Short mmCIF file of C-alpha atoms in Angstrom, two decimals:
data_model
loop_
_atom_site.label_atom_id
_atom_site.label_comp_id
_atom_site.label_asym_id
_atom_site.label_seq_id
_atom_site.Cartn_x
_atom_site.Cartn_y
_atom_site.Cartn_z
CA UNK L 7 58.34 43.22 97.97
CA UNK L 8 56.87 40.37 100.02
CA UNK L 9 59.70 38.06 98.97
CA UNK L 10 62.27 40.66 100.03
CA UNK L 11 61.22 40.80 103.67
CA UNK L 12 64.55 39.40 104.87
CA UNK L 13 66.80 41.04 102.29
CA UNK L 14 69.67 39.23 100.56
CA UNK L 15 71.52 36.40 102.24
CA UNK L 16 70.07 34.76 105.31
CA UNK L 17 68.76 35.85 108.67
CA UNK L 18 71.35 35.46 111.43
CA UNK L 19 69.37 33.90 114.26
CA UNK L 20 71.14 34.32 117.60
CA UNK L 21 68.33 34.34 120.12
CA UNK L 22 68.40 31.64 122.83
CA UNK L 23 65.68 29.70 121.05
CA UNK L 24 64.20 29.05 118.61
CA UNK L 25 67.49 28.29 116.89
CA UNK L 26 68.85 27.54 113.44
CA UNK L 27 67.52 24.32 111.91
CA UNK L 28 70.06 22.13 110.07
CA UNK L 29 69.41 21.54 106.38
CA UNK L 30 69.36 17.78 107.02
CA UNK L 31 66.49 18.23 109.48
CA UNK L 32 64.55 20.47 107.11
CA UNK L 33 64.88 17.86 104.36
CA UNK L 34 63.82 15.06 106.71
CA UNK L 35 60.65 16.97 107.62
CA UNK L 36 59.75 17.69 104.00
CA UNK L 37 57.24 14.88 103.73
CA UNK L 38 53.52 14.15 103.60
CA UNK L 39 51.43 13.21 106.61
CA UNK L 40 51.14 9.56 107.52
CA UNK L 41 48.70 7.45 109.47
CA UNK L 42 50.25 7.48 112.95
CA UNK L 43 48.63 4.12 113.71
CA UNK L 44 50.28 2.42 110.75
CA UNK L 45 53.18 0.03 111.54
CA UNK L 46 55.80 2.56 110.37
CA UNK L 47 55.14 5.35 112.88
CA UNK L 48 55.07 3.18 116.03
CA UNK L 49 58.34 1.58 114.87
CA UNK L 50 59.87 5.04 114.43
CA UNK L 51 58.51 6.20 117.80
CA UNK L 52 59.96 3.18 119.58
CA UNK L 53 63.48 4.04 118.40
CA UNK L 54 63.00 7.70 119.26
CA UNK L 55 61.92 6.93 122.81
CA UNK L 56 64.93 4.70 123.32
CA UNK L 57 67.41 7.18 121.83
CA UNK L 58 65.96 10.22 123.58
CA UNK L 59 67.05 8.64 126.87
CA UNK L 60 70.65 9.17 125.80
CA UNK L 61 70.35 12.97 125.74
CA UNK L 62 69.07 12.85 129.34
CA UNK L 63 71.87 10.39 130.22
CA UNK L 64 69.47 7.91 131.76
CA UNK L 65 68.99 4.19 131.47
CA UNK L 66 66.10 3.97 133.95
CA UNK L 67 63.95 6.96 132.94
CA UNK L 68 60.79 6.78 130.86
CA UNK L 69 60.54 9.43 128.11
CA UNK L 70 57.41 11.10 126.78
CA UNK L 71 57.06 13.08 123.54
CA UNK L 72 54.25 15.60 123.88
CA UNK L 73 52.86 17.38 120.80
CA UNK L 74 53.26 20.75 122.49
CA UNK L 75 55.86 23.36 123.32
CA UNK L 76 57.55 24.53 126.50
CA UNK L 77 56.43 27.44 128.60
CA UNK L 78 58.64 26.84 131.58
CA UNK L 79 61.05 29.37 133.06
CA UNK L 80 61.43 30.20 136.72
CA UNK L 81 58.78 32.95 136.96
CA UNK L 82 56.42 31.20 134.55
CA UNK L 83 56.83 27.90 136.38
CA UNK L 84 55.83 29.58 139.64
CA UNK L 85 52.81 31.14 137.95
CA UNK L 86 51.69 27.84 136.44
CA UNK L 87 51.93 25.96 139.72
CA UNK L 88 50.06 28.65 141.60
CA UNK L 89 47.28 28.57 139.01
CA UNK L 90 47.03 24.82 139.59
CA UNK L 91 46.59 25.52 143.32
CA UNK L 92 49.88 24.00 144.44
CA UNK L 93 51.34 25.32 147.67
CA UNK L 94 54.41 27.04 146.18
CA UNK L 95 57.26 28.22 148.39
CA UNK L 96 59.27 30.58 146.20
CA UNK L 97 63.00 30.87 146.92
CA UNK L 98 64.05 34.20 145.45
CA UNK L 99 67.48 35.02 144.01
CA UNK L 100 68.64 38.32 142.57
CA UNK L 101 68.67 38.39 138.79
CA UNK L 102 72.09 37.29 137.57
CA UNK L 103 72.63 34.97 140.53
CA UNK L 104 72.18 31.22 140.76
CA UNK L 105 69.70 29.38 142.94
CA UNK L 106 70.09 30.08 146.67
CA UNK L 107 71.39 26.71 147.83
CA UNK L 108 71.79 27.90 151.42
CA UNK L 109 68.08 28.70 151.52
CA UNK L 110 67.27 25.28 150.09
CA UNK L 111 69.48 23.63 152.69
CA UNK L 112 67.70 25.55 155.46
CA UNK L 113 64.20 24.75 154.22
CA UNK L 114 64.93 21.03 153.96
CA UNK L 115 66.49 21.03 157.41
CA UNK L 116 63.30 22.62 158.77
CA UNK L 117 61.10 19.96 157.14
CA UNK L 118 61.48 16.76 159.21
CA UNK L 119 57.92 15.76 158.35
CA UNK L 120 58.75 15.84 154.63
CA UNK L 121 55.85 18.11 153.75
CA UNK L 122 57.89 19.41 150.79
CA UNK L 123 57.03 17.10 147.92
CA UNK L 124 59.18 18.49 145.12
CA UNK L 125 62.11 20.80 144.42
CA UNK L 126 61.63 22.63 141.12
CA UNK L 127 64.66 24.28 139.53
CA UNK L 128 65.63 25.74 136.17
CA UNK L 129 68.95 24.29 135.03
CA UNK L 130 69.75 27.13 132.66
CA UNK L 131 67.92 30.44 133.00
CA UNK L 132 67.81 32.05 129.56
CA UNK L 133 66.70 35.49 130.79
CA UNK L 134 69.98 36.07 132.62
CA UNK L 135 72.36 33.42 131.29
CA UNK L 136 72.66 31.63 134.63
CA UNK L 137 73.37 27.90 134.89
CA UNK L 138 72.56 26.22 138.20
CA UNK L 139 74.54 23.38 139.77
CA UNK L 140 72.15 20.43 139.82
CA UNK L 141 74.67 18.09 141.42
CA UNK L 142 74.83 20.47 144.41
CA UNK L 143 71.03 20.39 144.72
CA UNK L 144 71.10 16.59 144.77
CA UNK L 145 73.82 16.60 147.45
CA UNK L 146 71.66 18.81 149.69
CA UNK L 147 68.66 16.51 149.26
CA UNK L 148 70.79 13.47 150.04
CA UNK L 149 72.40 15.14 153.06
CA UNK L 150 68.99 15.56 154.65
CA UNK L 151 67.75 12.20 153.34
CA UNK L 152 64.78 14.10 151.99
CA UNK L 153 62.45 12.21 149.62
CA UNK L 154 61.26 15.26 147.66
CA UNK L 155 61.20 14.81 143.91
CA UNK L 156 63.76 16.81 141.93
CA UNK L 157 62.05 18.42 138.93
CA UNK L 158 64.26 20.20 136.38
CA UNK L 159 63.53 22.57 133.53
CA UNK L 160 66.27 21.65 131.07
CA UNK L 161 64.72 23.49 128.13
CA UNK L 162 67.86 25.45 127.22
CA UNK L 163 70.41 23.04 128.65
CA UNK L 164 69.71 19.46 127.58
CA UNK L 165 71.75 18.55 124.47
CA UNK L 166 74.03 21.55 125.05
CA UNK L 167 75.18 21.50 128.68
CA UNK L 168 76.30 18.62 130.85
CA UNK L 169 73.12 16.95 132.12
CA UNK L 170 73.14 13.64 134.02
CA UNK L 171 69.67 12.52 134.98
CA UNK L 172 70.59 9.24 136.66
CA UNK L 173 73.80 10.39 138.32
CA UNK L 174 72.21 13.53 139.77
CA UNK L 175 69.02 11.81 140.81
CA UNK L 176 66.75 13.99 138.69
CA UNK L 177 63.17 12.70 138.84
CA UNK L 178 61.57 14.70 136.05
CA UNK L 179 63.38 16.64 133.33
CA UNK L 180 61.99 18.36 130.29
CA UNK L 181 63.25 20.11 127.19
CA UNK L 182 61.80 21.62 124.03
CA UNK L 183 62.45 20.78 120.41
CA UNK L 184 63.29 24.37 119.39
CA UNK L 185 66.35 24.72 121.63
CA UNK L 186 69.55 22.65 121.48
CA UNK L 187 67.87 19.90 119.48
CA UNK L 188 67.58 22.46 116.65
CA UNK L 189 64.07 21.54 115.54
CA UNK L 190 60.98 23.68 114.97
CA UNK L 191 58.81 24.41 117.98
CA UNK L 192 56.21 21.74 118.69
CA UNK L 193 57.65 18.89 120.76
CA UNK L 194 57.83 18.88 124.53
CA UNK L 195 60.20 16.11 125.62
CA UNK L 196 59.90 14.83 129.19
CA UNK L 197 61.75 12.06 131.01
CA UNK L 198 60.52 10.62 134.32
CA UNK L 199 62.37 8.46 136.83
CA UNK L 200 60.82 5.29 138.30
CA UNK L 201 60.32 7.25 141.54
CA UNK L 202 58.38 9.95 139.68
CA UNK L 203 56.23 7.40 137.87
CA UNK L 204 55.39 5.75 141.17
CA UNK L 205 54.52 9.11 142.76
CA UNK L 206 52.22 9.95 139.84
CA UNK L 207 50.02 6.96 140.70
CA UNK L 208 48.87 8.55 143.95
CA UNK L 209 49.17 12.24 143.04
CA UNK L 210 45.87 14.09 143.25
CA UNK L 211 46.71 16.99 140.96
CA UNK L 212 44.44 17.53 137.95
CA UNK L 213 45.87 16.06 134.75
CA UNK L 214 44.45 15.48 131.29
CA UNK L 215 46.58 16.18 128.23
CA UNK L 216 49.88 15.62 130.05
CA UNK L 217 48.79 12.56 132.01
CA UNK L 218 51.57 9.97 131.80
CA UNK L 219 49.04 7.22 132.45
CA UNK L 220 47.47 7.74 129.04
CA UNK L 221 50.83 7.47 127.32
CA UNK L 222 51.90 4.42 129.30
CA UNK L 223 48.71 2.65 128.31
CA UNK L 224 49.49 3.20 124.62
CA UNK L 225 53.13 2.22 125.20
CA UNK L 226 51.92 -1.19 126.37
CA UNK L 227 49.67 -1.45 123.32
CA UNK L 228 52.64 -0.70 121.06
CA UNK L 229 50.93 2.24 119.33
CA UNK L 230 52.52 4.90 121.59
CA UNK L 231 50.29 7.90 120.82
CA UNK L 232 47.10 8.88 122.68
CA UNK L 233 47.00 12.04 120.56
CA UNK L 234 47.93 12.81 116.96
CA UNK L 235 51.65 13.62 116.72
CA UNK L 236 53.38 15.76 114.11
CA UNK L 237 54.76 13.20 111.69
CA UNK L 238 57.14 15.79 110.28
CA UNK L 239 58.59 16.56 113.71
CA UNK L 240 59.12 12.88 114.45
CA UNK L 241 61.22 12.45 111.32
CA UNK L 242 62.97 15.72 112.14
CA UNK L 243 63.74 14.47 115.64
CA UNK L 244 65.16 11.25 114.20
CA UNK L 245 67.59 13.24 112.06
CA UNK L 246 68.42 15.71 114.84
CA UNK L 247 69.34 12.88 117.19
CA UNK L 248 71.41 11.22 114.46
CA UNK L 249 73.38 14.45 113.98
CA UNK L 250 74.02 14.74 117.72
CA UNK L 251 75.11 11.11 118.03
CA UNK L 252 77.32 11.45 114.95
CA UNK L 253 79.15 14.38 116.55
CA UNK L 254 79.02 12.71 119.96
CA UNK L 255 77.03 14.21 122.82
CA UNK L 256 80.15 14.97 124.84
CA UNK L 257 81.63 16.76 121.82
CA UNK L 258 78.41 18.75 121.43
CA UNK L 259 78.76 19.88 125.04
CA UNK L 260 82.41 20.83 124.47
CA UNK L 261 81.44 22.81 121.37
CA UNK L 262 78.89 24.78 123.32
CA UNK L 263 81.52 25.52 125.95
CA UNK L 264 83.85 26.88 123.25
CA UNK L 265 81.14 29.09 121.79
CA UNK L 266 80.08 30.34 125.21
CA UNK L 267 83.66 31.11 126.24
CA UNK L 268 84.35 32.94 122.96
CA UNK L 269 81.24 35.06 123.41
CA UNK L 270 82.18 36.00 126.96
CA UNK L 271 85.67 37.00 125.83
CA UNK L 272 84.15 39.24 123.16
CA UNK L 273 81.84 40.90 125.70
CA UNK L 274 84.81 41.56 127.98
CA UNK L 275 86.80 43.05 125.07
CA UNK L 276 83.90 45.40 124.31
CA UNK L 277 84.13 46.75 127.85
CA UNK L 278 80.68 45.41 128.74
CA UNK L 279 79.62 43.13 131.59
CA UNK L 280 77.92 39.77 131.76
CA UNK L 281 74.59 39.79 133.59
CA UNK L 282 75.67 36.57 135.32
CA UNK L 283 77.47 37.60 138.49
CA UNK L 284 79.87 34.70 139.02
CA UNK L 285 81.91 32.54 136.65
CA UNK L 286 80.53 29.37 138.22
CA UNK L 287 77.09 30.30 136.86
CA UNK L 288 78.14 31.24 133.31
CA UNK L 289 75.91 29.69 130.67
CA UNK L 290 77.30 28.06 127.54
CA UNK L 291 74.03 28.50 125.65
CA UNK L 292 73.21 32.19 126.17
CA UNK L 293 75.04 35.31 127.28
CA UNK L 294 73.07 38.26 128.68
CA UNK L 295 75.06 41.46 128.08
CA UNK L 296 74.51 44.47 130.36
CA UNK L 297 74.49 47.83 128.57
CA UNK L 298 75.34 51.25 130.02
CA UNK L 299 72.43 53.18 131.60
CA UNK L 300 72.26 55.64 128.69
CA UNK L 301 71.48 52.83 126.20
CA UNK L 302 68.16 51.03 125.85
CA UNK L 303 69.05 47.44 125.04
CA UNK L 304 65.81 47.07 123.08
CA UNK L 305 67.23 49.55 120.56
CA UNK L 306 70.25 47.31 120.04
CA UNK L 307 67.99 44.37 119.24
CA UNK L 308 65.77 46.46 116.95
CA UNK L 309 68.70 48.03 115.08
CA UNK L 310 70.44 44.65 114.63
CA UNK L 311 67.36 43.25 112.94
CA UNK L 312 66.56 46.33 110.85
CA UNK L 313 70.05 46.99 109.48
CA UNK L 314 71.98 43.72 109.60
CA UNK L 315 69.29 41.02 109.62
CA UNK L 316 70.72 39.84 112.94
CA UNK L 317 68.29 38.52 115.55
CA UNK L 318 69.37 39.00 119.18
CA UNK L 319 67.39 38.34 122.36
CA UNK L 320 65.59 41.10 124.23
CA UNK L 321 66.04 41.68 127.95
CA UNK L 322 63.09 40.23 129.84
CA UNK L 323 61.15 41.29 132.92
CA UNK L 324 63.41 42.99 135.48
CA UNK L 325 66.28 43.33 133.01
CA UNK L 326 64.17 44.64 130.12
CA UNK L 327 66.00 47.53 128.49
CA UNK L 328 69.12 46.72 130.50
CA UNK L 329 70.51 43.66 128.71
CA UNK L 330 70.49 42.08 125.29
CA UNK L 331 71.09 38.37 124.85
CA UNK L 332 73.29 36.45 122.45
CA UNK L 333 72.13 32.89 121.97
CA UNK L 334 74.83 30.38 121.08
CA UNK L 335 73.14 27.00 121.16
CA UNK L 336 72.06 24.28 118.82
CA UNK L 337 73.51 23.28 115.46
CA UNK L 338 76.00 26.16 115.34
CA UNK L 339 79.69 26.43 114.53
CA UNK L 340 82.55 28.82 115.23
CA UNK L 341 82.34 30.88 112.03
CA UNK L 342 78.62 31.38 112.41
CA UNK L 343 79.25 32.78 115.88
CA UNK L 344 82.06 35.02 114.61
CA UNK L 345 79.66 36.53 112.09
CA UNK L 346 77.18 37.32 114.84
CA UNK L 347 79.84 38.87 117.08
CA UNK L 348 81.03 41.12 114.25
CA UNK L 349 77.41 42.15 113.71
CA UNK L 350 77.00 43.01 117.39
CA UNK L 351 80.10 45.21 117.21
CA UNK L 352 78.70 47.14 114.26
CA UNK L 353 75.39 47.61 116.06
CA UNK L 354 77.13 48.90 119.20
CA UNK L 355 79.09 51.36 117.05
CA UNK L 356 75.94 52.49 115.25
CA UNK L 357 74.01 53.30 118.43
CA UNK L 358 76.83 55.34 119.94
CA UNK L 359 78.64 52.94 122.23
CA UNK L 360 82.43 53.56 122.04
CA UNK L 361 83.41 50.08 120.91
CA UNK L 362 86.65 49.48 119.05
CA UNK L 363 85.67 47.61 115.92
CA UNK L 364 87.35 44.24 115.83
CA UNK L 365 88.06 44.09 119.56
CA UNK L 366 85.55 41.42 120.50
CA UNK L 367 85.99 39.54 117.26
CA UNK L 368 89.75 39.42 117.80
CA UNK L 369 89.38 38.14 121.37
CA UNK L 370 86.95 35.43 120.27
CA UNK L 371 89.05 34.50 117.23
CA UNK L 372 92.25 34.21 119.27
CA UNK L 373 90.54 31.77 121.60
CA UNK L 374 88.72 29.76 118.93
CA UNK L 375 91.76 29.42 116.68
CA UNK L 376 93.58 27.70 119.54
CA UNK L 377 90.69 25.59 120.84
CA UNK L 378 88.64 24.44 117.84
CA UNK L 379 89.46 20.83 116.92
CA UNK L 380 89.67 19.44 113.41
CA UNK L 381 86.46 18.00 112.01
CA UNK L 382 86.91 14.24 112.72
CA UNK L 383 85.75 13.08 109.29
CA UNK L 384 88.30 15.36 107.63
CA UNK L 385 91.40 14.36 109.58
#
């Protein structure tokens, strides 16, 4: 029975990361290890570092590929910085709301001595499906002529949502391989502006594994890696980037907008509410769905997996038991999403929620049938 653990067919993975891995990427990673100091791997790494800049939309940033994973969301980021003895001023927002820009404006106005060294913000909060307006954050910094660095967690946004590192004056941005890039977990991808690199030279924070200085030294040597990388992930990243560039990054972003909009229309047709409180904050990579008080959202997730081999995201922290999450990011198309939405409807029916079967699917289908473009290579 060990081989039957997933049942017939395939698992329908609709959590907000890790995501489905394209067959082309799986095939690219199906290879033996190589000597990472041989001429081949540095040559591959050089092209990856140059091409990774495109997903951040930067020409001036310096990228770093860390053999690691992400562990950065708003609450976790606060915890990490406090453990490292940074003086962290937490700006709270209610769950389902975006960053409090008025509070940020006030704090910068009250800081003429520029004691604030960095603004840290999550671009897309996967727990609640909230996307923050980074351009507005940059405008506030510029209004006060404040030199604080702008540090952005783009783990569930970069390669799926509009992200403009240079235009928005982002100083450090990071993402993870298992999100919109549609790779296995294992690569942390960081890009740093010239301003951030300069600041790192005098920063007194403790750094070892993630010290940019070590990487920059090996960049100059042309070998690129101070630590052993995953050869398989490097070849997988090469193929993942090729797939994104073949589709066109702007088209990838538009596709995610279609999938996000279709999901929100389905939720509305089910008579349920989005955890995100305003349309301006809606996420195109994950939708957190609020359930009625008499339903434990964890039961929805459990039942979906047990009966339909459908993986949905649990509610986290303050919204545990109150929401379930539908991830719609990565290498994903309209019909895959429609299958997941039909599965969610069946689960809702099974657990006693009075959903009209076909209601959400019909709303999503009506939208997608009018908005999905022809595949360019098949025109």
